[in-house]
Every structure is written in structure tokens, then in C-alpha cells.
């Protein structure tokens, strides 16, 4: 046995070191993938391995980025799309949760509405785009509606089933104290379903971006979705990819915010 | 004068496939300050009966009176302790314990102090602000006990509260609960499938049989055992004698149902 005798605290230090080194290793790989992706892209486009006209190149996008940053048009378009997406996300998610609560409250209503919800859920919501736009007029309103409508039904269904899956014994505890329906909703059903709600937040971040970008495809004269369509029409794929990268970046940031929120709300995990 | 009385309670569970008769003609009464046990194999309707007494479930037939009044008028006089602790994982121990008063809108500064005091008395002073996950099974069940007692119920319903605990913790908690209930002169109904626990803790035992759930026989616990703590009671000669009688009766019941 040539094992050195380690004290408890040394073992703990060793464990901590291992955890940090693993985390560093993961991060390293992520950076390597990031850098290689953009280098290969740049390289392939410089040497004509891919079509420059279609795939552009990171350096061209970067130049465009700096240009747009200076003339203020980056912020102008970004701000509109961001606002629409965040508004769509909140409206869709909150409306979904309220609908789920109404369904939970009324057994009868949920039974009656069940087939309609299933159909509505299966229906591709973006197909409603033209109708929404004609009905509400082209503008922010219909685009935000697109961002919201795409997530509201799925949120309703997921949150409603989470409400129903809460252990009845929690309700039993409260009923034994004479709690009203509203009281056991707020004290047990709602907080017990919080983890499920947070996971719908994560899904809805992505969905709202889809709804808003499609909405902008259809009508807008400003915003990132508009830039993508415009770039496509004038065959400026640098502009398309520039917009796409912005969307990806801000979607990732929104996702991070939701994760932070999760850590705050679910502290007893 | 009887404190709690059940008259011809009957309960059915209905489903699309048919119905199960969970309880048939249950009648008994419990004098104030006494401790009774409902003993029987699992599935004989013990939890159903307790839920009915707690007013959570409406019996199909029959009526219950608490202090000569119909049950519905006296909900806040009943404390119910479930088979598991069911502490809310998102609430601290203190918030868990005061959930009853919160629901009944009687939560005050003084009550919070009382809760803290009770938690300290029961040996949970270190975990008042912790979340339930960090507590052992015994600690959690003690917190659940405080939650049940904080509203100062006159009638206490205990549904196999020790069944999920290891033996040593269970014996300790039996003693604790028994002495607390004696001190506050509570009337209690304990549900259990553990013969020893029923004898050690109660004044009277109702032995139930299944399909449908029915009271099969009543055993009076000898006065010598009643005045001992559950742990001491288990060592008494009369404990053993009663244990054997109940054991035989349960076996006879089992073979009866097996033949059928
Ligand atoms: N919610 C329910 N729906 C249908 N049947 C039930 C329900 N709860 C209990 N039962 C049935 O009633 C009988 C008694 O159950 P229970 O009261 O839980 O017994 P115990 O607590 O003695 O184990 C069992 O046969 C069980 O299957
Ligand atoms: Mg049971």
C-alpha cells in the first residue's frame, strides 16, 4: 500500500479541485468548438470552399456588425424585436397559466374543452399568422400576438397537468384545517407546480422568438425578422446571418435569465 | 357523555367499473380525554374512516357528532396527522408548522412564538428555519405533530403516523406523543396495523376486518397498562396477554377470509 494517508479536509480539497478542473475542462472544449466553428467558416469562405455569396463569412458579418452598431440601426431593429419577443413571452406564459388555473378550478369546463385544446395544440399556430394580421392590422400588436399565441396552448396543457399531478395529500393536510379551494390552490397546488412552470418558461423563450420572427416575416418593416426577409430579397446573406446571430445571442441571454430565476424560485431543490 | 360519536357510518367508492363498499355500519363513541385505536390489515378502510371523521370525505350514509353537534360545525376542533408527514418542501419548518393558523386566519405574533416554543420543546430548535429535505424522518414527523397540535384541536386523528419510521425512532415518538396528549388531555383516534402500538398507546382497541370494512371486535386495554408510557407498557405481562389474544383474533380473521 503506497497510498498516502489523507486527512478529511485534504480529501475535501481534492474533491473540490476535481470539480473545478472538470468544469474548466468543459468550458475549454466549449471555447474550442466555438473558435474552430468560426475559423473553419472563415477559412472555407476565404478559399472558396463554400459559396461566399450564400454563406458569407464571419469577417464580413463582423464588419457589418460594427457598421450597424455605429449608425444606430442595430439597436433600432434589435430593440423592436426584443420588445415584441419579451411581451409575447410574458403574455403567452401568463395567459397560459391563468387558463390552466381556470381549467383546474372547473372540472366541468376542463372536460368540455379537452378535445378543443388537443386540436388547438396540434394546429401549427404560425398558420394563423395571416388571419391575425388581417384582423389586428399590421404592426406591433399582431406580431406580439403571434409571439404569445404560439406558446399559450402548450403552456396551458403542461401547467394544467402539473396542477393535477400535485399529491392529493398536501391538499388533505390543508383541508383538515378547513382550507377553502382558493387557499389550497395558493398554498399547495400553485407552489408545488412551480418547477413545471419554470420548464415551460424555458420552452416559451424559444417559441416566442419563433412567433415574433415569423410575424415580422409576414408584415414588418422593421425588426430582425424584417432584416432577414429583406436580406433574402436583395440576396444579401451577410445581413441574414448577422440578424440570425443576433437572434441566437439574445435568445441565449433570455434563457440564462430564466435559469437564474429558477435558482431563485426553487431554492429548496 | 360521549365526545365523539359515529352512528351507522357507511361508505362506498364509486367508479365506472362498479363500486366498493369500503365501510359498513360503523358505530362507536369515544369519551372525552380517551385514546382509542382502530386496528386492522391494510385495505380495511381505516384511512377512509379517519378522513370521514376529519370531515375531508363525506360518508355515504350515517352521521357523526362531535360534542353533540354535527361534524360540519366543528372543523377547527380536529387535528389530522397523515401516514406520512407531508410537510411542504417549499416552506421552512416554522412556516410549515404555522400553515394551519394561516389558513384559519388566526396567525399572530404570539402564535408564531408559541410555534417556536413548541418546536424547541420537541427538540427541533436547530431546524426552525430549515427546509424539510434536510430533516430525518423522525424529525419531520415531529414537525408534523407540532403542525397538528398548534391549532389546539380537541380531537386528534392519527393515521399510522409512525409506520414509515425505524423502530427506535418509532418507540421514542410513541412515548412523546402519548405524554403530550395526556398532558393536554386530548381525545385521540389512532389508526394502525401494528398490534403492539395499539395496545401500548390506547385505552380501547377496535379490531376491524376488511371487505367491507367493519368493526369485528372491541378490546379494552387493562388499566395497569393504560397508565404506563408506551415503552414501559410493552414490558408489562398484561401487554403480552392482550397481544396474544389480538394476534389470535387477527389470525382467525385472516383464515376466515382466505377460505372465502
Ligand atoms: N379514492 C378511492 N377510490 C376508490 N377506492 C378506494 C379509494 N380509497 C380507498 N379505496 C378502497 O377502499 C378500501 C379501504 O381503503 P383504505 O381506507 O385506504 O384502507 P386502509 O387505510 O385500512 O389501508 C380499499 O379496498 C381501497 O382499495
Ligand atoms: Mg391507510
PDB file of C-alpha atoms in Angstrom, chain A residues 28-42 58:
ATOM      1  CA  UNK A  28     -12.292  24.726 -22.592  1.00  0.00           C
ATOM      2  CA  UNK A  29     -13.980  22.354 -25.007  1.00  0.00           C
ATOM      3  CA  UNK A  30     -16.856  24.725 -25.500  1.00  0.00           C
ATOM      4  CA  UNK A  31     -14.433  27.524 -26.394  1.00  0.00           C
ATOM      5  CA  UNK A  32     -12.519  25.240 -28.733  1.00  0.00           C
ATOM      6  CA  UNK A  33     -15.697  24.316 -30.600  1.00  0.00           C
ATOM      7  CA  UNK A  34     -16.730  27.974 -30.789  1.00  0.00           C
ATOM      8  CA  UNK A  35     -13.385  29.127 -32.178  1.00  0.00           C
ATOM      9  CA  UNK A  36     -12.997  26.230 -34.595  1.00  0.00           C
ATOM     10  CA  UNK A  37     -16.512  26.718 -35.957  1.00  0.00           C
ATOM     11  CA  UNK A  38     -15.881  30.343 -36.836  1.00  0.00           C
ATOM     12  CA  UNK A  39     -12.302  29.742 -38.029  1.00  0.00           C
ATOM     13  CA  UNK A  40     -13.346  26.912 -40.337  1.00  0.00           C
ATOM     14  CA  UNK A  41     -16.204  29.024 -41.631  1.00  0.00           C
ATOM     15  CA  UNK A  42     -13.872  31.963 -42.284  1.00  0.00           C
ATOM     16  CA  UNK A  58     -17.518  35.803 -40.051  1.00  0.00           C
TER      17      UNK A  58
END
